[in-house]
Amino acid sequence: MADRRPTLADVAHAAGVATSTVSRAFSRPQRVNHRTRERVLAEAERLGYVPNPAAQALESGRTRTIALLVPDITNPYFSGVIKGAERGAANAGLTLVLGDTAESSAAEAQLVRRLERAVDGFVIAASRLTDDELRTAATRTPITLVNRATAGMGCVVADYDSGTHQIVDHLASYGHRSFVFVGGPAESWSGARRWQGLQAAAAERGMEVRRSGPYLPTLSGGPAAADAVLASGATAVVCHNDILAIGLMRRLAERGVSVPGEISVVGFDDVFGADFCHPTLTTLAERTEDAGRRAVELLVTQVPLRQAGGPTRVLPTQLVVRGSTGPVTSM
Amino acid sequence: MADRRPTLADVAHAAGVATSTVSRAFSRPQRVNHRTRERVLAEAERLGYVPNPAAQALESGRTRTIALLVPDITNPYFSGVIKGAERGAANAGLTLVLGDTAESSAAEAQLVRRLERAVDGFVIAASRLTDDELRTAATRTPITLVNRATAGMGCVVADYDSGTHQIVDHLASYGHRSFVFVGGPAESWSGARRWQGLQAAAAERGMEVRRSGPYLPTLSGGPAAADAVLASGATAVVCHNDILAIGLMRRLAERGVSVPGEISVVGFDDVFGADFCHPTLTTLAERTEDAGRRAVELLVTQVPLRQAGGPTRVLPTQLVVRGSTGPVTSM
DNA sequence: CAAGAAATGGCAAACGCTTGCCATGTGACC
DNA sequence: GGTCACATGGCAAGCGTTTGCCATTTCTTG
């Protein structure tokens, strides 16, 4: 068997040419005679030659690898981003390294340091780093961001302006005149954007909106949020994300409050589960898979050019109306 | 700023030693004088030296990277495996490359080929390859398997023997005398193990069990399965996995069949969502995160030794009883 | 105090590939 | 026929490490 893997030199020897010719046969097709190239490729195929990525990376400085950093791999919101990034990387012939930053900015910074020599660029989702930290890191290795806009860097964000309008319009159509925003973590960039959008949309509609929280963006954050909402007498709530919304609905059910009969509930993300919780959840869907893919594409365009900064891509959002919202009951 | 990254030679120069000494200061601490080592490390720190992984890999043949291959990144069952593997890799100071095989054996084989030069080993979850293909691949690069046992290779599997007994005991305790197994894909190794276990446990209990399917292991597989179950007149069903179970319950609800009133439903996996679907789902939980972590640990022990084969680790499972199961109603 | 062992550090050769530069061969053009 | 440009392929110098081997120094030991 292959006691030793064939190298460039083996192929060169077999084809009767120099290693440089073999190398160029692969990387610069037009730099070598058509017939020579054929021969080299045939030999390479016959020997089962596969280039050694480490050696390629050493000389060229390119690893053909990019890293994706997410705060929590198991959060279904990021599953889509991961899948999209994986797809995008595969399409571009790149290998994807996955890093979990455990929702910690320290872990995130450490991971960036540890990987920056090993990868050609980063896609960072929901980064916890400051704008300055990000920009500093970006001077060493290209970075694009998902769900976080930082001037001068490539970013892919969801269109919350439009999305929050959709939510507000939907609630208004059911006769709601006010609602409560159940907030997530204070540091969350997307949380801030959502709240801004909701305020603006509500203002346009002349609706009243209050904010509650912050709460944990998890199922366990639900009970506290639910109780606060009940105390407020709201007819509708918009939650920081679906998980929180589901936790909240569960608590409301325990307390005998009907959804959407007495309170309408809207979430964000359209995560796995939003269509089979009870009641099914009206939520603003983001194309997370697209976001991951686009972020990789954006990164790829940056890498060769080493251009400073990058454009921001805004991805559409869609309101998915399900069972958790309904008309106001004037009791 | 750092117009050029510091190399071993820079550190060696600054510390007044040879590059070999710097290298050893890092990799073979006892091979170098304590005081010299201190000095070297201090200089390295001061210069912000980070070793170039490509160069390390080139000479040593070790990339300090492992790959995790899963059939579908977005499947919540694998989220736990991914997280565990990521944790395990981080603990071992390894970088984790993630690959999605798109539930295709061809894609899986291709990914293995593409990555085998770039990683020190593979963890493959729910592999679609044949035993022979796996063993062949394992001769070139160490491999451990999750949820798939293949003789001569390191494997981490869930204890379905015990788990299926728990399920059957639970159903029996509610008075069920028979149940239907709603099967998933025919090629699924874990599906086969589950079915075997259920049959054995049912036989011990003197319970009758039939098999239905195969069905798609997705929400959309649920309706067909539900209708078949209804036609069978079963009082209890055990589904190939939670997603299928949830899809099935949804269909039952549409058809006005009460769960667990008329039919009890049990799933496998305890995926995200099993505790907030309606009714909440009784299911056999696997420690998927542990599985991922253990698989990496197993791989790590194999890598340096290059030992052929490896042990099989069996992880416990726990029945999580929720709302979808209940006593038989003798109508 | 001599002789051998251990500790320590340096030299230089890989590792497998890319790439700048040069040599040769070929055809085009005047 | 001579000059030039261009196409093609080879040479060899790295890229930043690791590591086998040797030289030197220091420590033991009898």
XYZ file of C-alpha atoms (C1' of nucleotides) in Angstrom:
722
model
C 0.000 0.000 0.000
C 0.868 3.602 0.247
C 3.574 3.331 2.865
C 4.374 6.902 1.974
C 2.173 9.434 0.370
C 3.260 10.621 -3.049
C 4.704 14.121 -3.163
C 5.146 16.673 -5.855
C 8.599 15.263 -6.478
C 7.206 11.795 -7.064
C 4.792 13.099 -9.632
C 7.496 15.189 -11.260
C 9.783 12.196 -11.476
C 7.054 9.987 -12.921
C 6.133 12.592 -15.508
C 9.739 13.426 -16.297
C 9.485 17.120 -15.470
C 10.579 19.432 -12.683
C 8.563 19.915 -9.532
C 7.942 23.490 -10.493
C 6.158 22.313 -13.591
C 3.933 20.014 -11.615
C 3.117 22.764 -9.194
C 2.216 25.100 -12.033
C 0.197 22.440 -13.776
C -2.153 22.691 -10.831
C -2.024 26.325 -9.879
C -1.310 28.130 -13.162
C -2.811 26.067 -15.961
C -1.954 28.538 -18.690
C 1.622 28.804 -17.557
C 2.358 25.325 -18.818
C 2.007 23.561 -22.151
C -1.305 21.891 -22.648
C 0.139 18.472 -23.402
C 2.654 18.595 -20.570
C -0.132 19.485 -18.246
C -2.217 16.535 -19.378
C 0.642 14.203 -18.736
C 1.357 15.612 -15.314
C -2.252 15.451 -14.293
C -2.515 11.889 -15.483
C 0.521 10.862 -13.455
C -0.769 12.676 -10.417
C -4.054 10.879 -10.754
C -2.384 7.542 -11.214
C -0.232 7.996 -8.126
C -3.118 9.306 -6.092
C -1.304 12.532 -5.405
C -2.963 14.960 -3.023
C -1.142 18.175 -2.195
C -0.069 18.624 1.384
C -2.032 21.590 2.697
C 0.507 22.416 5.341
C 3.259 22.762 2.796
C 1.059 24.852 0.560
C 0.131 27.088 3.438
C 3.698 27.509 4.581
C 4.962 29.026 1.372
C 1.879 30.781 0.149
C 0.544 31.997 3.450
C -2.920 30.813 2.425
C -4.489 28.060 4.434
C -7.723 27.839 2.471
C -9.445 27.647 5.801
C -11.783 30.062 7.486
C -13.149 30.117 10.991
C -16.712 30.636 12.129
C -17.175 31.838 15.684
C -20.566 31.621 17.356
C -21.575 32.307 20.939
C -23.322 28.980 21.382
C -23.262 26.149 18.938
C -26.355 24.518 20.347
C -28.507 27.606 20.005
C -30.743 26.718 17.076
C -30.531 30.249 15.809
C -26.905 29.656 14.952
C -27.495 26.244 13.446
C -28.673 27.962 10.312
C -25.718 30.288 10.260
C -23.369 27.360 10.704
C -24.988 25.398 7.944
C -24.941 28.334 5.572
C -21.320 29.084 6.324
C -20.414 25.461 5.838
C -22.140 25.499 2.485
C -20.506 28.729 1.450
C -17.091 27.492 2.479
C -17.541 24.220 0.644
C -18.599 26.093 -2.479
C -15.484 28.185 -2.325
C -13.330 25.123 -1.722
C -12.555 26.230 1.793
C -12.445 24.294 5.010
C -14.518 25.579 7.887
C -13.264 25.653 11.439
C -15.898 26.040 14.083
C -15.417 27.840 17.357
C -17.790 28.238 20.286
C -17.136 31.411 22.234
C -19.383 30.387 25.110
C -21.061 33.790 25.040
C -17.897 35.273 26.463
C -15.916 38.112 24.978
C -12.752 36.833 26.614
C -13.170 33.412 25.073
C -13.914 35.056 21.759
C -10.777 37.175 21.839
C -8.672 34.196 22.820
C -10.101 32.095 20.037
C -9.339 34.807 17.509
C -5.759 34.964 18.683
C -5.346 31.243 18.685
C -6.747 30.772 15.214
C -5.577 33.826 13.362
C -2.416 32.151 12.141
C -4.279 29.044 11.124
C -7.040 30.557 9.024
C -7.392 33.037 6.190
C -10.289 34.852 7.772
C -13.079 34.894 10.324
C -16.825 35.011 10.236
C -18.003 36.070 13.657
C -21.672 35.775 14.534
C -23.153 37.965 17.217
C -19.732 39.127 18.318
C -19.306 40.243 21.911
C -16.158 42.212 21.142
C -16.114 45.963 20.993
C -15.916 47.774 17.684
C -12.332 48.686 18.420
C -11.303 45.166 19.274
C -12.892 43.947 16.089
C -11.199 46.538 13.959
C -7.841 45.803 15.507
C -8.253 42.106 14.879
C -9.351 42.844 11.340
C -6.062 44.558 10.559
C -4.334 41.207 11.012
C -6.918 38.854 9.498
C -10.008 39.621 7.428
C -13.251 39.445 9.361
C -16.898 39.623 8.420
C -19.681 39.917 10.915
C -23.117 38.366 11.152
C -25.789 40.217 13.034
C -23.569 42.995 14.051
C -22.707 46.080 12.078
C -19.365 47.730 12.644
C -18.287 50.513 10.361
C -15.463 49.602 8.060
C -16.033 45.886 8.181
C -18.002 43.452 6.097
C -21.316 42.758 7.806
C -24.429 40.754 7.140
C -27.437 41.862 9.095
C -31.139 41.197 9.069
C -33.469 43.928 7.975
C -34.963 44.721 11.345
C -36.357 48.036 10.191
C -38.664 46.339 7.800
C -39.219 43.361 10.051
C -40.258 45.334 13.076
C -42.690 47.264 10.914
C -44.216 43.996 9.857
C -44.648 42.972 13.455
C -46.220 46.249 14.460
C -48.505 46.283 11.443
C -49.602 42.778 12.262
C -50.429 43.630 15.856
C -52.177 46.814 14.794
C -54.300 44.884 12.357
C -55.566 42.839 15.279
C -56.531 46.003 17.077
C -53.705 46.173 19.568
C -52.969 49.736 20.611
C -49.914 49.017 22.687
C -47.461 46.273 23.457
C -44.556 45.361 25.658
C -41.091 44.517 24.410
C -39.550 41.769 26.499
C -35.842 42.455 26.201
C -32.883 40.102 26.219
C -29.283 40.770 27.238
C -28.383 44.436 27.372
C -25.194 43.901 25.322
C -27.021 42.292 22.449
C -26.559 44.291 19.283
C -29.511 42.696 17.558
C -31.617 43.196 20.657
C -30.909 46.897 20.506
C -31.760 47.035 16.811
C -35.000 45.207 17.401
C -36.019 47.548 20.132
C -35.139 50.598 18.042
C -37.126 49.279 15.135
C -40.128 48.484 17.258
C -40.091 51.929 18.827
C -39.885 53.623 15.480
C -42.610 51.503 13.962
C -44.840 51.961 16.976
C -44.331 55.678 16.884
C -45.370 55.819 13.253
C -48.508 53.931 14.100
C -49.168 55.976 17.179
C -48.921 52.861 19.275
C -47.631 52.800 22.781
C -44.723 50.552 23.584
C -42.840 49.801 26.763
C -39.790 47.797 27.478
C -39.360 45.155 30.119
C -36.294 43.259 31.117
C -33.545 42.404 30.464
C -34.289 38.713 30.785
C -32.263 35.640 30.010
C -32.847 34.787 26.349
C -33.667 31.207 27.325
C -36.672 29.159 28.313
C -35.864 29.892 31.925
C -36.126 33.604 31.302
C -39.770 33.117 30.411
C -41.469 32.945 33.802
C -40.089 36.210 35.113
C -40.951 37.920 31.859
C -44.443 36.445 31.843
C -45.185 37.666 35.319
C -43.963 41.143 34.511
C -46.109 41.198 31.420
C -49.165 40.104 33.350
C -48.598 42.810 35.908
C -48.441 45.363 33.131
C -51.832 44.401 31.745
C -50.500 44.326 28.212
C -52.550 42.821 25.397
C -49.500 41.938 23.332
C -45.818 41.227 23.854
C -42.905 41.039 21.489
C -40.064 38.963 22.869
C -36.343 39.304 22.333
C -36.281 35.870 20.749
C -38.362 32.766 20.242
C -36.911 30.771 23.085
C -37.813 33.463 25.545
C -41.243 33.740 23.958
C -41.831 30.034 24.330
C -40.761 30.099 27.954
C -43.079 33.008 28.494
C -46.016 31.256 26.862
C -45.413 28.221 28.981
C -45.655 30.301 32.098
C -48.774 32.037 30.852
C -50.364 28.652 30.272
C -49.527 27.615 33.814
C -51.162 30.735 35.107
C -54.250 30.076 33.049
C -53.772 32.953 30.689
C -54.899 32.228 27.172
C -52.641 32.935 24.211
C -53.653 34.569 21.984
C -57.029 35.027 23.681
C -55.834 37.360 26.388
C -52.322 38.091 25.298
C -50.721 37.894 21.877
C -47.078 36.830 21.709
C -44.531 37.485 18.987
C -40.959 36.231 18.837
C -37.854 36.743 16.755
C -35.821 34.188 14.778
C -38.287 31.465 13.776
C -36.131 28.863 15.434
C -36.600 25.146 15.228
C -39.588 24.505 17.433
C -41.490 27.719 16.785
C -43.879 25.791 14.592
C -44.610 23.024 17.057
C -44.775 24.746 20.402
C -48.194 25.445 21.797
C -49.646 27.608 20.501
C -47.435 27.849 17.445
C -45.460 31.045 17.556
C -45.835 34.096 15.385
C -42.305 35.255 14.773
C -40.027 37.255 12.547
C -38.027 34.864 10.425
C -34.484 35.614 9.410
C -32.708 33.731 6.713
C -29.933 32.615 8.973
C -28.629 30.114 6.489
C -28.360 32.846 3.888
C -26.646 35.027 6.403
C -23.964 32.426 7.010
C -23.459 31.844 3.331
C -23.327 35.517 2.461
C -20.908 36.234 5.244
C -18.527 33.663 3.843
C -18.920 35.062 0.352
C -18.208 38.520 1.635
C -15.135 37.238 3.401
C -13.911 35.488 0.291
C -14.107 38.654 -1.765
C -12.078 40.437 0.876
C -9.334 37.933 1.338
C -7.526 38.277 -1.964
C -7.947 42.007 -2.215
C -6.962 42.764 1.347
C -9.251 45.684 0.975
C -9.929 47.633 4.075
C -13.456 47.397 5.317
C -16.357 46.025 3.409
C -19.943 46.618 2.587
C -22.906 45.755 4.729
C -25.418 43.348 3.320
C -28.932 43.614 4.618
C -30.991 40.472 4.394
C -34.777 40.522 4.283
C -36.887 39.239 7.129
C -40.355 37.750 6.988
C -43.095 37.748 9.546
C -44.439 34.244 10.013
C -47.926 34.478 11.460
C -48.937 31.493 13.547
C -51.200 30.764 16.436
C -49.820 32.923 19.195
C -51.282 36.189 18.021
C -54.902 37.231 17.700
C -57.362 40.038 18.065
C -57.723 42.100 21.181
C -60.591 40.960 23.336
C -62.228 43.964 24.893
C -63.235 42.503 28.200
C 2.699 47.821 14.104
C 3.580 44.287 13.346
C 4.352 44.654 9.680
C 5.719 41.157 9.893
C 4.928 38.529 12.402
C 7.751 37.448 14.647
C 9.194 34.029 13.905
C 11.201 31.564 15.875
C 14.328 33.170 14.520
C 13.293 36.575 15.840
C 12.760 35.183 19.299
C 16.028 33.261 19.137
C 17.891 36.372 18.118
C 16.305 38.452 20.854
C 17.077 35.844 23.481
C 20.552 35.204 22.153
C 20.032 31.512 21.517
C 19.556 29.209 18.550
C 16.182 28.575 17.011
C 16.368 24.981 18.089
C 16.529 26.098 21.686
C 13.477 28.265 21.293
C 11.609 25.442 19.661
C 12.520 23.098 22.481
C 11.679 25.667 25.106
C 8.126 25.261 23.910
C 7.872 21.624 22.970
C 10.360 19.888 25.291
C 10.537 21.917 28.485
C 12.869 19.536 30.291
C 15.243 19.442 27.379
C 16.371 22.976 28.074
C 17.803 24.745 31.071
C 15.224 26.262 33.344
C 16.702 29.743 33.241
C 17.246 29.721 29.508
C 13.668 28.657 29.068
C 12.412 31.500 31.222
C 14.337 33.985 29.142
C 13.139 32.561 25.859
C 9.528 32.511 26.981
C 9.787 36.074 28.186
C 11.173 37.235 24.852
C 8.519 35.306 22.975
C 5.866 36.908 25.098
C 7.325 40.360 24.610
C 7.470 39.978 20.844
C 4.024 38.458 20.697
C 5.348 35.350 19.064
C 2.807 32.784 17.959
C 4.048 29.662 16.216
C 3.034 29.205 12.623
C 0.816 26.134 12.568
C 1.509 25.415 8.926
C 5.222 25.220 9.535
C 4.710 23.050 12.572
C 2.464 20.743 10.630
C 4.840 20.508 7.736
C 7.755 19.217 9.715
C 5.983 17.243 12.389
C 3.130 15.874 10.337
C 0.769 16.848 13.155
C -1.801 19.472 12.415
C -3.361 19.552 15.885
C -6.672 19.621 14.108
C -9.422 17.051 13.991
C -12.520 16.893 11.869
C -16.075 16.169 12.956
C -18.396 14.901 10.264
C -22.144 14.921 10.804
C -24.977 14.128 8.404
C -26.818 17.378 9.074
C -25.511 20.250 11.096
C -28.945 21.698 11.686
C -30.367 18.537 13.162
C -30.613 19.366 16.849
C -29.564 15.867 17.750
C -26.124 16.639 16.398
C -25.908 20.044 18.024
C -25.042 18.325 21.254
C -22.458 16.131 19.588
C -20.919 19.157 17.939
C -20.776 21.096 21.157
C -19.271 18.195 23.049
C -16.684 17.598 20.369
C -15.820 21.259 20.294
C -15.337 21.207 24.040
C -13.272 18.064 23.921
C -11.115 19.446 21.157
C -10.588 22.720 22.982
C -9.600 20.851 26.126
C -7.027 18.900 24.195
C -5.748 22.056 22.535
C -7.047 20.935 19.184
C -8.867 22.818 16.492
C -12.145 21.371 15.272
C -13.091 21.327 11.631
C -16.737 20.767 10.943
C -18.086 18.958 7.931
C -21.685 18.388 6.866
C -22.081 15.230 4.843
C -25.601 16.100 3.749
C -26.779 12.607 4.699
C -24.901 11.270 1.710
C -22.298 8.541 1.789
C -20.680 9.937 -1.348
C -20.304 13.368 0.227
C -18.975 11.748 3.347
C -16.335 9.772 1.487
C -15.306 12.825 -0.459
C -14.990 14.910 2.673
C -12.819 12.271 4.281
C -10.526 12.261 1.287
C -10.356 16.006 1.109
C -9.583 16.478 4.758
C -7.402 13.523 5.589
C -4.212 15.376 4.821
C -5.324 18.382 6.771
C -6.356 16.765 10.042
C -4.917 14.327 12.526
C -8.115 12.349 12.845
C -11.844 12.127 12.325
C -14.878 11.829 14.514
C -17.738 10.656 12.348
C -21.259 10.756 13.690
C -23.904 8.450 12.283
C -21.650 7.462 9.426
C -23.243 6.318 6.213
C -20.140 4.495 5.034
C -19.845 0.744 5.088
C -17.734 -0.998 7.681
C -15.150 -1.751 5.040
C -14.953 1.795 3.792
C -14.523 2.989 7.337
C -11.806 0.512 8.105
C -9.949 1.388 4.941
C -10.105 5.063 5.735
C -8.969 4.337 9.278
C -5.740 2.812 8.034
C -4.741 6.224 6.737
C -6.112 8.467 9.459
C -7.452 7.598 12.909
C -11.228 7.585 13.144
C -13.688 7.247 15.980
C -17.387 6.778 15.497
C -20.413 8.164 17.274
C -23.598 6.157 17.235
C -22.230 3.457 15.101
C -20.252 0.452 16.183
C -17.735 -1.055 13.809
C -15.418 -3.740 15.021
C -11.840 -2.655 15.365
C -12.553 1.047 15.611
C -13.116 3.407 18.477
C -16.856 3.916 18.953
C -19.122 5.777 21.299
C -22.668 4.513 21.395
C -25.720 5.014 23.531
C -26.889 2.211 25.740
C -30.009 1.311 23.820
C -30.363 -2.043 25.539
C -30.973 -0.391 28.837
C -32.836 2.534 27.324
C -35.324 0.454 25.420
C -36.025 -1.541 28.558
C -36.809 1.685 30.327
C -39.243 2.622 27.619
C -40.979 -0.726 27.643
C -41.148 -0.787 31.426
C -42.662 2.654 31.408
C -45.329 1.692 28.913
C -46.046 -1.536 30.742
C -46.487 0.360 33.973
C -49.261 2.314 32.307
C -50.957 -0.924 31.340
C -50.026 -1.031 27.686
C -49.868 -4.572 26.389
C -48.537 -3.776 22.949
C -47.076 -0.935 20.953
C -45.971 0.051 17.486
C -42.445 1.050 16.560
C -42.486 3.813 13.972
C -39.239 3.307 12.114
C -36.910 5.757 10.441
C -34.491 5.237 7.549
C -33.655 1.614 6.907
C -29.906 2.311 6.772
C -29.841 3.897 10.191
C -27.585 1.962 12.515
C -29.108 3.467 15.623
C -32.586 2.818 14.254
C -31.748 -0.846 13.943
C -30.351 -0.938 17.468
C -33.441 0.733 18.835
C -35.718 -1.703 17.147
C -33.675 -4.673 18.341
C -33.728 -3.392 21.884
C -37.441 -2.763 21.841
C -38.148 -6.217 20.502
C -36.011 -7.849 23.142
C -37.482 -5.814 25.954
C -41.023 -6.419 24.732
C -40.372 -10.125 24.484
C -39.183 -10.224 28.084
C -42.317 -8.453 29.171
C -44.511 -10.587 26.998
C -45.652 -7.500 25.156
C -46.572 -7.461 21.538
C -44.713 -5.113 19.243
C -45.016 -4.354 15.570
C -42.969 -2.220 13.264
C -44.227 0.398 10.851
C -42.340 2.411 8.304
C -39.739 3.380 7.307
C -40.704 7.035 7.496
C -38.732 10.192 7.025
C -37.174 11.075 10.381
C -38.555 14.591 10.076
C -41.669 16.516 10.969
C -43.014 15.756 7.545
C -42.719 12.058 8.149
C -45.224 12.399 10.960
C -48.570 12.447 9.148
C -48.039 9.223 7.256
C -46.825 7.545 10.401
C -49.756 8.860 12.400
C -52.284 7.559 9.951
C -50.680 4.135 9.890
C -50.695 4.053 13.660
C -54.341 5.001 13.800
C -55.210 2.271 11.356
C -53.380 -0.223 13.551
C -55.441 0.630 16.592
C -52.346 0.802 18.775
C -52.518 2.263 22.275
C -48.867 3.296 22.252
C -46.178 4.143 19.734
C -42.452 4.490 20.017
C -40.988 6.662 17.288
C -37.577 6.472 15.665
C -36.790 9.941 16.944
C -38.363 12.974 18.557
C -38.871 14.971 15.427
C -40.871 12.220 13.868
C -42.789 11.814 17.130
C -43.645 15.492 17.191
C -44.783 15.412 13.589
C -46.888 12.409 14.442
C -48.456 14.068 17.453
C -49.298 17.093 15.403
C -51.151 14.951 12.946
C -52.957 13.120 15.731
C -54.076 16.447 17.145
C -55.425 17.464 13.757
C -57.380 14.262 13.598
C -58.789 14.831 17.039
C -56.948 12.003 18.696
C -55.911 12.735 22.224
C -52.338 12.167 23.357
C -51.849 10.526 25.786
C -55.574 9.911 26.290
C -56.018 7.590 23.359
C -52.464 7.010 22.275
C -49.208 7.326 24.173
C -46.185 8.519 22.260
C -42.521 8.022 23.040
C -39.554 9.419 21.147
C -35.778 9.060 21.106
C -33.109 11.738 21.606
C -34.704 14.366 23.858
C -33.993 17.021 21.275
C -34.434 20.720 21.760
C -38.167 21.216 21.634
C -39.203 17.931 23.226
C -39.989 19.795 26.410
C -42.117 22.470 24.833
C -44.062 20.714 22.138
C -47.639 19.866 22.914
C -47.989 17.653 24.787
C -44.443 17.551 26.051
C -42.753 14.449 24.798
C -41.694 11.411 26.780
C -38.409 10.411 25.263
C -35.187 8.537 25.787
C -32.443 11.056 26.424
C -28.913 10.458 25.228
C -26.009 12.432 26.465
C -25.078 13.630 23.016
C -22.709 16.226 24.363
C -20.881 13.561 26.310
C -20.811 11.413 23.225
C -19.068 14.123 21.244
C -16.601 14.797 23.990
C -15.841 11.147 24.606
C -15.372 10.497 20.922
C -12.745 13.194 20.764
C -11.019 11.843 23.849
C -10.996 8.401 22.332
C -9.528 9.801 19.167
C -6.851 11.646 21.053
C -5.689 8.517 22.820
C -5.439 6.806 19.465
C -3.554 9.428 17.568
C -0.157 9.229 19.228
C -0.191 5.481 19.615
C -1.376 4.750 16.125
C -2.868 1.700 17.675
C -5.102 -0.359 15.510
C -8.719 -0.380 16.506
C -10.100 0.906 19.728
C -12.581 0.195 22.446
C -16.272 0.901 22.342
C -17.661 3.214 24.956
C -21.281 2.781 25.903
C -22.984 5.829 27.308
C -26.043 5.624 29.553
C -29.446 6.780 28.435
C -32.286 8.120 30.540
C -35.997 7.972 29.990
C -37.504 11.415 30.401
C -41.180 11.028 31.173
C -43.316 13.937 30.067
C -46.836 14.520 29.011
C -47.184 12.390 25.911
C -47.588 9.085 27.689
C -50.338 7.928 29.981
C -52.447 5.019 31.073
C -54.424 2.902 28.697
C -58.060 3.901 28.585
C -60.205 0.859 28.168
C -62.924 2.298 26.023
C 41.649 14.286 40.582
C 40.538 11.718 36.434
C 37.031 9.734 33.700
C 32.691 9.060 32.330
C 27.766 10.459 32.333
C 24.406 13.782 32.016
C 22.752 18.226 30.851
C 22.543 21.756 27.634
C 22.749 24.178 23.395
C 23.985 24.720 18.440
C 24.177 23.170 13.555
C 22.001 21.973 9.701
C 19.117 18.975 7.267
C 14.781 18.020 6.313
C 9.365 18.734 5.614
C 6.627 19.553 0.576
C 5.474 23.160 -1.777
C 5.592 27.981 -4.391
C 7.717 31.306 -7.161
C 11.242 34.658 -8.989
C 14.465 34.328 -12.291
C 16.857 32.505 -16.053
C 17.721 29.424 -20.266
C 16.105 27.520 -24.167
C 13.149 26.862 -28.107
C 9.683 28.688 -31.320
C 7.397 31.609 -34.435
C 6.562 36.450 -36.104
C 7.987 40.344 -38.263
C 10.756 43.424 -41.074
C 18.288 35.984 -42.547
C 18.316 38.523 -38.319
C 15.928 40.371 -34.372
C 12.509 40.105 -30.954
C 8.885 38.633 -28.293
C 6.797 35.081 -26.233
C 5.918 30.404 -24.613
C 7.706 26.872 -21.843
C 10.279 24.509 -18.419
C 14.103 24.138 -14.990
C 16.837 25.840 -11.024
C 17.072 26.971 -6.567
C 15.889 29.841 -2.843
C 12.991 30.181 0.462
C 8.571 29.546 3.900
C 9.012 28.603 9.695
C 9.365 24.820 12.084
C 11.257 20.239 14.170
C 14.804 17.084 15.256
C 18.956 13.949 14.813
C 23.412 14.489 15.893
C 27.365 16.486 17.739
C 30.161 19.734 20.833
C 30.638 21.718 25.002
C 29.955 22.324 29.770
C 28.773 20.620 34.238
C 28.123 17.146 37.460
C 29.104 12.428 39.514
C 31.643 9.010 41.071
C 35.392 6.055 42.468
